[in-house]
XYZ file of C-alpha atoms in Angstrom:
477
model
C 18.553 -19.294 -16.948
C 16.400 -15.905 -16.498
C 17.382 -12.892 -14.054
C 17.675 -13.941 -10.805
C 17.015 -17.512 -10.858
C 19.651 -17.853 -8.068
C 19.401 -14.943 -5.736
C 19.801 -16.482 -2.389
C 21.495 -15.541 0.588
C 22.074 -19.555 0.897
C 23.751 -20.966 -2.030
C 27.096 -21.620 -1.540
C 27.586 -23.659 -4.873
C 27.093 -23.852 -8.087
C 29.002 -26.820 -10.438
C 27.997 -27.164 -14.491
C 28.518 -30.466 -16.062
C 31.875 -31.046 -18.340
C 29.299 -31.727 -21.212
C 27.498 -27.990 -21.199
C 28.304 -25.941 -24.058
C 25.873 -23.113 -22.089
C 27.490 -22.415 -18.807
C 30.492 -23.047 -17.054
C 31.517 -21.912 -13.691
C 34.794 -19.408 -12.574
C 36.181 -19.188 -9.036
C 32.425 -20.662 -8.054
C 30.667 -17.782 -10.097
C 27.984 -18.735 -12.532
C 28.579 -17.508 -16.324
C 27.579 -18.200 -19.610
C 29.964 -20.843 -21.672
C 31.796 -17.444 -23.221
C 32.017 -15.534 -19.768
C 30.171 -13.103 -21.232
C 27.272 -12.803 -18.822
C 27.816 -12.889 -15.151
C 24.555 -14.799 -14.267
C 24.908 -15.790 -10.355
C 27.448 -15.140 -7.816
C 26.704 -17.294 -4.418
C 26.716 -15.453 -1.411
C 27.761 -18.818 0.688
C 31.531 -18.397 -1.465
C 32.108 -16.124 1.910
C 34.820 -14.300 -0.133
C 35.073 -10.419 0.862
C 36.505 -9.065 -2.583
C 35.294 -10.036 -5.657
C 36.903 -8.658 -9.334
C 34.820 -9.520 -12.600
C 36.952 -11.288 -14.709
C 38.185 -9.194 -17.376
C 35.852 -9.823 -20.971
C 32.231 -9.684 -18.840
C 30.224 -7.853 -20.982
C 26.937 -8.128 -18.441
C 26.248 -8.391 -15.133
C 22.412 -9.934 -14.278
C 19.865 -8.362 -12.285
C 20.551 -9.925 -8.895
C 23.397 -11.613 -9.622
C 24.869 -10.407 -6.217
C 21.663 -9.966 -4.663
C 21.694 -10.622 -1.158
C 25.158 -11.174 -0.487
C 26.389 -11.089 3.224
C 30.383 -11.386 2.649
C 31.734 -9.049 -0.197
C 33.159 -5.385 0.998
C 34.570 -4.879 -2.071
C 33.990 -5.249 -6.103
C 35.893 -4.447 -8.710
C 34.584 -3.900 -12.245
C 36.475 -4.154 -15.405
C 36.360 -1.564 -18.554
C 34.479 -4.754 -20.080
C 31.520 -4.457 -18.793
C 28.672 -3.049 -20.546
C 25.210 -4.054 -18.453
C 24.289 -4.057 -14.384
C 21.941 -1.189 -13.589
C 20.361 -3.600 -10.607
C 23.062 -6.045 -10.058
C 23.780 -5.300 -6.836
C 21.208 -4.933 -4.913
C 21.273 -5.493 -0.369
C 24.928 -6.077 -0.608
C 24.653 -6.380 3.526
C 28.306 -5.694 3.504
C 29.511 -3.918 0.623
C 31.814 -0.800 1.528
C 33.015 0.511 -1.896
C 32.579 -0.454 -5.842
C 35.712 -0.051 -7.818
C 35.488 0.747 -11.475
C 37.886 0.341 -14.162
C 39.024 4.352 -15.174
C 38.670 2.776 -19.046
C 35.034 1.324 -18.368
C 32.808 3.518 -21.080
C 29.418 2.788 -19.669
C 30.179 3.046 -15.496
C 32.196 4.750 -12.967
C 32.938 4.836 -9.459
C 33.315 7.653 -6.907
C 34.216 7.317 -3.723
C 33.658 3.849 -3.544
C 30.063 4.774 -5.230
C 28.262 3.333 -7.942
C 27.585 6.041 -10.675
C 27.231 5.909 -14.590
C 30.093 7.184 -16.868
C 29.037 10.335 -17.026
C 28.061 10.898 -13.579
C 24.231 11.452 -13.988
C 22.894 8.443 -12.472
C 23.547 6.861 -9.319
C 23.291 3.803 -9.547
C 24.461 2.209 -5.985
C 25.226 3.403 -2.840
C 27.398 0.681 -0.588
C 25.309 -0.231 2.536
C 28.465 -0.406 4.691
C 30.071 2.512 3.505
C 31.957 4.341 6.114
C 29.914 7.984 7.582
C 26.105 8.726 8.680
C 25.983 11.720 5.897
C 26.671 12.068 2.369
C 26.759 14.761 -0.454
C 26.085 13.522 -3.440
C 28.103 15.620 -6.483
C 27.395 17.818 -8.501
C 26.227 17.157 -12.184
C 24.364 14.107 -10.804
C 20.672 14.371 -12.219
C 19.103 10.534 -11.357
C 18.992 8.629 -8.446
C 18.268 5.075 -9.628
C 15.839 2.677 -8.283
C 17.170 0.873 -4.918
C 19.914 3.133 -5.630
C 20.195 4.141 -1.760
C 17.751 1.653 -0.345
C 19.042 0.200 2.870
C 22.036 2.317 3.607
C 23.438 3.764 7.299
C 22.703 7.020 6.341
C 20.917 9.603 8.093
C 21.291 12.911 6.370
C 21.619 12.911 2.083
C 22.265 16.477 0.779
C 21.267 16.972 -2.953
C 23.076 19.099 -5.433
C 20.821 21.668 -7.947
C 21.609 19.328 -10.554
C 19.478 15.983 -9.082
C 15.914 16.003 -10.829
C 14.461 12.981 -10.490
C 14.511 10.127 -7.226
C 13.536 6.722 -8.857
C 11.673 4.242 -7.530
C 12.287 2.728 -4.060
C 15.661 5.218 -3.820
C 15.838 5.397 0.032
C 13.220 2.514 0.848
C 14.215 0.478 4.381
C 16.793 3.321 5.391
C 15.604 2.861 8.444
C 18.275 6.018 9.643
C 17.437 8.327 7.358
C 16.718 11.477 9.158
C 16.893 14.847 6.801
C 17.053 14.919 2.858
C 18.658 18.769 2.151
C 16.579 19.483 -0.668
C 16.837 21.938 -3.734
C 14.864 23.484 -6.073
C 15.430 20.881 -9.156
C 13.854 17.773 -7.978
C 10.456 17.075 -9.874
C 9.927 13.592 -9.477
C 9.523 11.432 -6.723
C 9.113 7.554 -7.078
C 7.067 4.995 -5.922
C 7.986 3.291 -2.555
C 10.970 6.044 -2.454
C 11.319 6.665 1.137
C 9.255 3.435 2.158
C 9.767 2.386 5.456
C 12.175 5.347 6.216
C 11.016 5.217 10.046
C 13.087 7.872 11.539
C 12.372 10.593 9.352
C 10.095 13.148 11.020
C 9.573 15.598 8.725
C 9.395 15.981 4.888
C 9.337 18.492 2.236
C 7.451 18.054 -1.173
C 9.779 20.763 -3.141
C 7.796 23.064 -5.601
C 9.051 21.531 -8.193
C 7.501 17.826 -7.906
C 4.646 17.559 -9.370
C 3.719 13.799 -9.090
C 4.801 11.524 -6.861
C 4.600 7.441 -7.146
C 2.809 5.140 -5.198
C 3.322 4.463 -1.325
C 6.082 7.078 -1.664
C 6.059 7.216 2.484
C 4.975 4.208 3.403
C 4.947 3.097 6.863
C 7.209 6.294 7.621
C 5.343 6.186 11.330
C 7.898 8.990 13.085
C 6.999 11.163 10.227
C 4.879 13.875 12.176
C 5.195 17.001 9.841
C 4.393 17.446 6.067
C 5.011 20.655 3.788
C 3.366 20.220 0.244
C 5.293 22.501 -2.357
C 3.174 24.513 -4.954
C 3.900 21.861 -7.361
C 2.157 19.405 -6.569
C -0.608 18.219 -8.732
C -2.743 15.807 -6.388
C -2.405 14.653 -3.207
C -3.488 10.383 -2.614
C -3.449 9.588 1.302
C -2.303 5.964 0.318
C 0.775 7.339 -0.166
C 1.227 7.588 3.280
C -0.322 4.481 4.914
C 1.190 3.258 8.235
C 2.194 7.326 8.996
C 0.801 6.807 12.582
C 2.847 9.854 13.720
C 1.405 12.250 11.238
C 0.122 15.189 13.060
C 0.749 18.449 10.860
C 0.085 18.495 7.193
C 0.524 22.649 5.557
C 0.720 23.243 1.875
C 2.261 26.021 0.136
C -0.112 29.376 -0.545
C 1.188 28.974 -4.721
C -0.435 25.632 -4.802
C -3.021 25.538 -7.326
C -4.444 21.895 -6.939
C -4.571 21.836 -3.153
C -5.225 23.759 -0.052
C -4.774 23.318 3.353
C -8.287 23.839 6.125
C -8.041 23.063 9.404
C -4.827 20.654 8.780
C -7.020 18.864 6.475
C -6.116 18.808 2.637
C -8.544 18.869 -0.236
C -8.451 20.214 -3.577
C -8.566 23.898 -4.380
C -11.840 23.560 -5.666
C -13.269 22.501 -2.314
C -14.787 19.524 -4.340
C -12.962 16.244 -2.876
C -11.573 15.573 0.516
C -8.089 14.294 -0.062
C -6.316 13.397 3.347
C -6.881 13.971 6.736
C -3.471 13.655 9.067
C -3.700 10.064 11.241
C -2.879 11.801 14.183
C -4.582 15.167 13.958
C -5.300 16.728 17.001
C -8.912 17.297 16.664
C -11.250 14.009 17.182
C -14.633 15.555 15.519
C -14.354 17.152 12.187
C -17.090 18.480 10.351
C -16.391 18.460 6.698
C -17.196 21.762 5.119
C -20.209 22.198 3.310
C -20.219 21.936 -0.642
C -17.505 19.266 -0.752
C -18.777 16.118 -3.378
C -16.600 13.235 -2.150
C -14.213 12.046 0.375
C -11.290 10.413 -1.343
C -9.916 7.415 -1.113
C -8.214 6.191 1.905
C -8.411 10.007 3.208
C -9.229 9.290 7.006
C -7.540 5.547 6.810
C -5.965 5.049 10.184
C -6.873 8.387 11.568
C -7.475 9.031 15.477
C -11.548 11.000 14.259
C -13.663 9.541 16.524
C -16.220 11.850 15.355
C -17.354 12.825 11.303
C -20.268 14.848 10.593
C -20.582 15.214 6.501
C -22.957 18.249 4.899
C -25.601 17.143 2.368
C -23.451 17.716 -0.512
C -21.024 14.750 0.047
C -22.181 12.469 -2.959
C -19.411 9.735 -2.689
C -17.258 7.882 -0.149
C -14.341 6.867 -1.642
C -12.460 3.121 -1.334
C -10.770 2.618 2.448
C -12.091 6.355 2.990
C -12.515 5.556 6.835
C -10.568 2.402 7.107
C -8.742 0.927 10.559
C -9.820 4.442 12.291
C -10.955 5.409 15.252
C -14.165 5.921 14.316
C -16.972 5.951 16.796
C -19.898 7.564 15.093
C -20.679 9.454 11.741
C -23.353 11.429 10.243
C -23.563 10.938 6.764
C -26.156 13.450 5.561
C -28.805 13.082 2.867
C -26.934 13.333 0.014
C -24.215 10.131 0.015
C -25.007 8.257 -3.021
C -21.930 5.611 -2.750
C -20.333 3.667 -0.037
C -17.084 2.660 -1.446
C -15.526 -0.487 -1.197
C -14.054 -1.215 2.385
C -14.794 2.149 3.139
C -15.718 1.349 6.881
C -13.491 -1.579 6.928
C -12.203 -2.478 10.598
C -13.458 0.773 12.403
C -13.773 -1.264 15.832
C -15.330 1.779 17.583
C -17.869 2.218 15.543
C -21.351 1.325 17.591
C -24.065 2.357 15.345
C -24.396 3.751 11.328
C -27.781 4.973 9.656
C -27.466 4.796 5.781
C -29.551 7.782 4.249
C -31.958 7.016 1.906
C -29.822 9.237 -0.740
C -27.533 5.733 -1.013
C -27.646 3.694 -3.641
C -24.668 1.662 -3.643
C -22.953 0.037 -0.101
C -19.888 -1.230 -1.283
C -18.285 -4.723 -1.104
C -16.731 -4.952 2.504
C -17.936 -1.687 3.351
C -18.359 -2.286 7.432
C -16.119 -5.722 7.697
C -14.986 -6.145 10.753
C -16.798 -3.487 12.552
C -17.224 -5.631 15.200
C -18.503 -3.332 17.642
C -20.988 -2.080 15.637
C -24.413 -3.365 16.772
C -27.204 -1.148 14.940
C -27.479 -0.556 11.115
C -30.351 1.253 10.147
C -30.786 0.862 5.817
C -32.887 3.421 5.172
C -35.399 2.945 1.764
C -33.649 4.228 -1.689
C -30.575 1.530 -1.181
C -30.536 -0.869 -4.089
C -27.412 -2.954 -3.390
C -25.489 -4.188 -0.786
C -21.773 -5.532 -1.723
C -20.532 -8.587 -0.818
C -19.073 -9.069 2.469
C -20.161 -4.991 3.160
C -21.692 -6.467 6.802
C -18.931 -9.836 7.143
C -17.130 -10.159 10.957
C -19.721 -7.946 12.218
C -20.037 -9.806 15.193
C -21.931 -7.829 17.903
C -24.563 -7.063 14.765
C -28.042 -8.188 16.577
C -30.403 -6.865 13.421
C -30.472 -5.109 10.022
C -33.464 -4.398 7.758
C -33.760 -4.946 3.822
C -35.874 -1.970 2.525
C -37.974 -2.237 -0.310
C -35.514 -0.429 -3.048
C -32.923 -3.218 -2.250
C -32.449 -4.799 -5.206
C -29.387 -7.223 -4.257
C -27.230 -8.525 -1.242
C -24.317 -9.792 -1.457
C -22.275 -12.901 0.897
C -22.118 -12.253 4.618
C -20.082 -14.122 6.784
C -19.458 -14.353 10.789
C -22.118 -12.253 11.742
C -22.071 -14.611 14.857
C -24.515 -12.380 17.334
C -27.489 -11.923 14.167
C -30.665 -12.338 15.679
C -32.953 -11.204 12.966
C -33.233 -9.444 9.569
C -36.656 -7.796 8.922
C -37.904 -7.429 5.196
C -40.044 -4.820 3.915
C -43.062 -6.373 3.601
C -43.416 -4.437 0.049
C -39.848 -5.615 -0.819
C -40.645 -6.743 -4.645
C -36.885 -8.856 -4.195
C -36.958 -10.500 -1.141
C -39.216 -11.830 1.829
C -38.940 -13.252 5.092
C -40.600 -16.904 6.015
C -39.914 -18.202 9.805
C -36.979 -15.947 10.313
C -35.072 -16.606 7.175
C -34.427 -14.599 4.139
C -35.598 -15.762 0.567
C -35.645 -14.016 -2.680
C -39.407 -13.080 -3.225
C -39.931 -16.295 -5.679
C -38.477 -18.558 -3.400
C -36.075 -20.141 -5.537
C -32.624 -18.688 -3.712
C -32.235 -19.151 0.256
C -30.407 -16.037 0.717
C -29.659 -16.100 4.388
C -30.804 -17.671 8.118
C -29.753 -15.321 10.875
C -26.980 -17.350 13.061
C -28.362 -16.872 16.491
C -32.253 -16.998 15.301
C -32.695 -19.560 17.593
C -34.533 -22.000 14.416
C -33.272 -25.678 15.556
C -35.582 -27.183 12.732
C -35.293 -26.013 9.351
C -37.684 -26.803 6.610
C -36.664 -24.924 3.622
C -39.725 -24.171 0.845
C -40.748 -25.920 -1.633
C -39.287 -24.281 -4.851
C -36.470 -23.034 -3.562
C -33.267 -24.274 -5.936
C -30.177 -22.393 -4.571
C -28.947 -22.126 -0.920
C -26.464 -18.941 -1.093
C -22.934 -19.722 0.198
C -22.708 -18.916 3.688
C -26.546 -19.237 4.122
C -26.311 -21.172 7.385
C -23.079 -20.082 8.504
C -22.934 -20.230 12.590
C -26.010 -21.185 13.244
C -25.559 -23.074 15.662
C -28.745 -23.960 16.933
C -29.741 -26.115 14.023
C -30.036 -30.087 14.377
C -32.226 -30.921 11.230
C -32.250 -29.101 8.034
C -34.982 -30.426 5.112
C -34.317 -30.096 1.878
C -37.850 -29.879 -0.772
């Protein structure tokens, strides 16, 4: 039976046959046949103090997970193993450890290891709205104060390192009182934290995991230490609130213009704040690429890039408020879903400097009603012009070289080909590859009620016909 086989909030029993020589059952608890491994403790049991029988060597990963009844545990010197055994405990108020346990202790009522470095558990129902944790504590484990009542955690010189999802879903969590030891922040750490409003980065952190402030959407102020090595705005997707980002004078990997962040070297575009004041930004000039996911969510209405911009990274622009942008004469690469869901924006020429328009690049732009593809674009991604349903017309230059699926492009009224297109052509309205064999696409309101498609054509592309409506008799050579 693996980790966390039973962790549910609705078990309430768990019987093992007479004849198993592998498990057996204790006051309704699920162990191995030697009661050696505590494998699954049901949270319907409704008990409110529970004490691990004496001789458990190892506690599962979940074993308690979920539990709405226990307020108390008590852990015998026995045990050896339960780093994540406990995790949202709704109504655990204290863990009690044996003083002879080698490998665990408890303080307070809180989880820590032996030796006091790591701790491991903070109980959600533990009395108070602040805490201090001790000295001599260096690690706060993963989950290890996920969840809790707290809304201000003070932080001794000692702690270096906050693990992965550490204060994730504290939805009270207010202030952190930093030091200067900390250099490691975790993925997901303060996830969903959504009343904290500001945040330090201390000079000492130099990386920090993935979605580290993830839907934090009070959080309205930043300050980046001089640590920090790079700056990724996914870490902070769903920070609606975010208004003022400043980093530290020392840093040597990032600077601060305009409340924008980029790199030092001027050379990528790393995260604009979602709520920053100013609705038109004009990036500076000599800047090479806007980053991924830097203006995702933002309130821009209004983006004017220099000639030097050569890339657009993945989600660059994505869910904003995007109503217009510029994009020079020197974007080579639309990234993937870079455009995604900007419902304001109306109208987009692509420069012939483009190469590349990525898969989903303008889904769901379904205000947009104008795309102008200007001759030098070779490919067009799949789905980069899908649920672009006010889209009346776009053109295929000659350069284009492929074009990927398009879906619900429900107001299409025509596509015009480059009549020296080598790739494609145009015959009564719809779109064929220049030989004829692939049926690449019929425009959905074309107003074609008849279709007759050519002889030599083999392949209709998926989608082809989608929502054209008008059709009542299609012939197939």
């Amino acid at each position: 039976i693996g980790d966390g086989a039973f962790a549910s909030a609705y078990i309430r029993s768990i019987t093992v046959s007479e004849g198993n020589g592998d498990f057996r059952t204790i006051d309704g608890a699920l162990f191995d046949h030697d009661a050696k491994r505590l494998i699954a403790y049901p949270s319907g049991l409704g008990t409110e103090t529970y004490s691990i029988p004496s001789g458990t060597e190892t506690v599962d990963e979940y074993a308690f997970h979920d539990n709405h009844t226990l307020s108390d545990i008590h852990i015998p010197s026995s045990v050896m193993s339960m780093d994540s055994s406990f995790l949202n405990l709704k109504a655990i108020s204290g863990y009690h450890v044996d003083p002879d346990n080698r490998r665990y202790s408890s303080v307070d009522g809180v989880l820590f290891t032996e030796d006091g470095k790591t701790l491991i558990s903070y109980p959600l129902k533990k009395e108070g709205t602040a805490y201090d944790i001790p000295v001599g504590t260096e690690t706060l484990g993963t989950e290890s104060m996920a969840r809790t009542q707290l809304e201000y955690v003070g932080l001794p010189e000692t702690v270096k390192t906050i693990g992965d999802s550490c204060f994730s879903y504290s939805y009270y969590l207010r202030e952190i009182g930093w030091n200067g030891s900390v250099d490691h922040i975790g993925e997901e750490a303060f996830n969903w934290c959504i009343a904290l409003e500001s945040m330090t980065i201390p000079d000492n952190v130099e990386t920090i995991g993935e979605g580290t402030f993830t839907e934090c959407d009070h959080l309205r102020t930043l300050d980046i230490g001089s640590g920090l090595r790079e700056l990724d705005a996914v870490w902070f997707e769903g920070c609606t609130s975010l208004e003022t980002i400043t980093v530290s004078p020392s840093n040597v990997n990032l600077v601060c213009v305009d409340g924008i962040v980029y790199t030092r070297d001027m050379e990528t575009l790393c995260m604009a704040p979602r709520a920053l004041e100013d609705t038109t930004v004009t990036v500076h000039d000599g800047m090479g690429s806007i980053g991924n996911h830097a203006f995702q969510g933002s309130m821009v209405e209004h983006v004017i890039l220099p000639d030097s911009i050569g890339n657009i990274g993945e989600y660059a622009f994505y869910d904003s408020a995007l109503r217009d942008v510029d994009l020079g004469n020197g974007v080579e690469t639309i990234g993937t879903k870079a455009f995604m869901c900007c419902y304001d924006l109306e109208s987009v020429t692509i420069p012939s400097s483009v190469n590349t328009v990525g898969e989903s690049a303008f889904y769901g732009c379904n205000s947009l009603t104008r795309i102008s593809f200007q001759e030098g674009v070779e490919e067009i991604g799949d789905h980069a012009l899908s649920n672009c349903s006010s889209l009346v017309s776009f053109n295929i230059p000659s350069t284009l070289k492929s074009i990927g699926t398009m879906t619900y492009m429900t107001s299409l009224e025509n596509v015009s080909v480059s009549p020296e297109s080598d790739r494609f052509t145009s015959v009564d309205g719809i779109v064929y590859t220049k030989d004829l064999r692939t049926l690449v696409l019929c425009p959905a309101r074309s107003g074609i009620m008849d279709v007759r498609v050519m002889e030599g054509t083999e392949t209709i592309a998926a989608y082809a016909f989608s929502h054209c409506k008008d059709i009542v008799t299609v012939t197939l050579p």
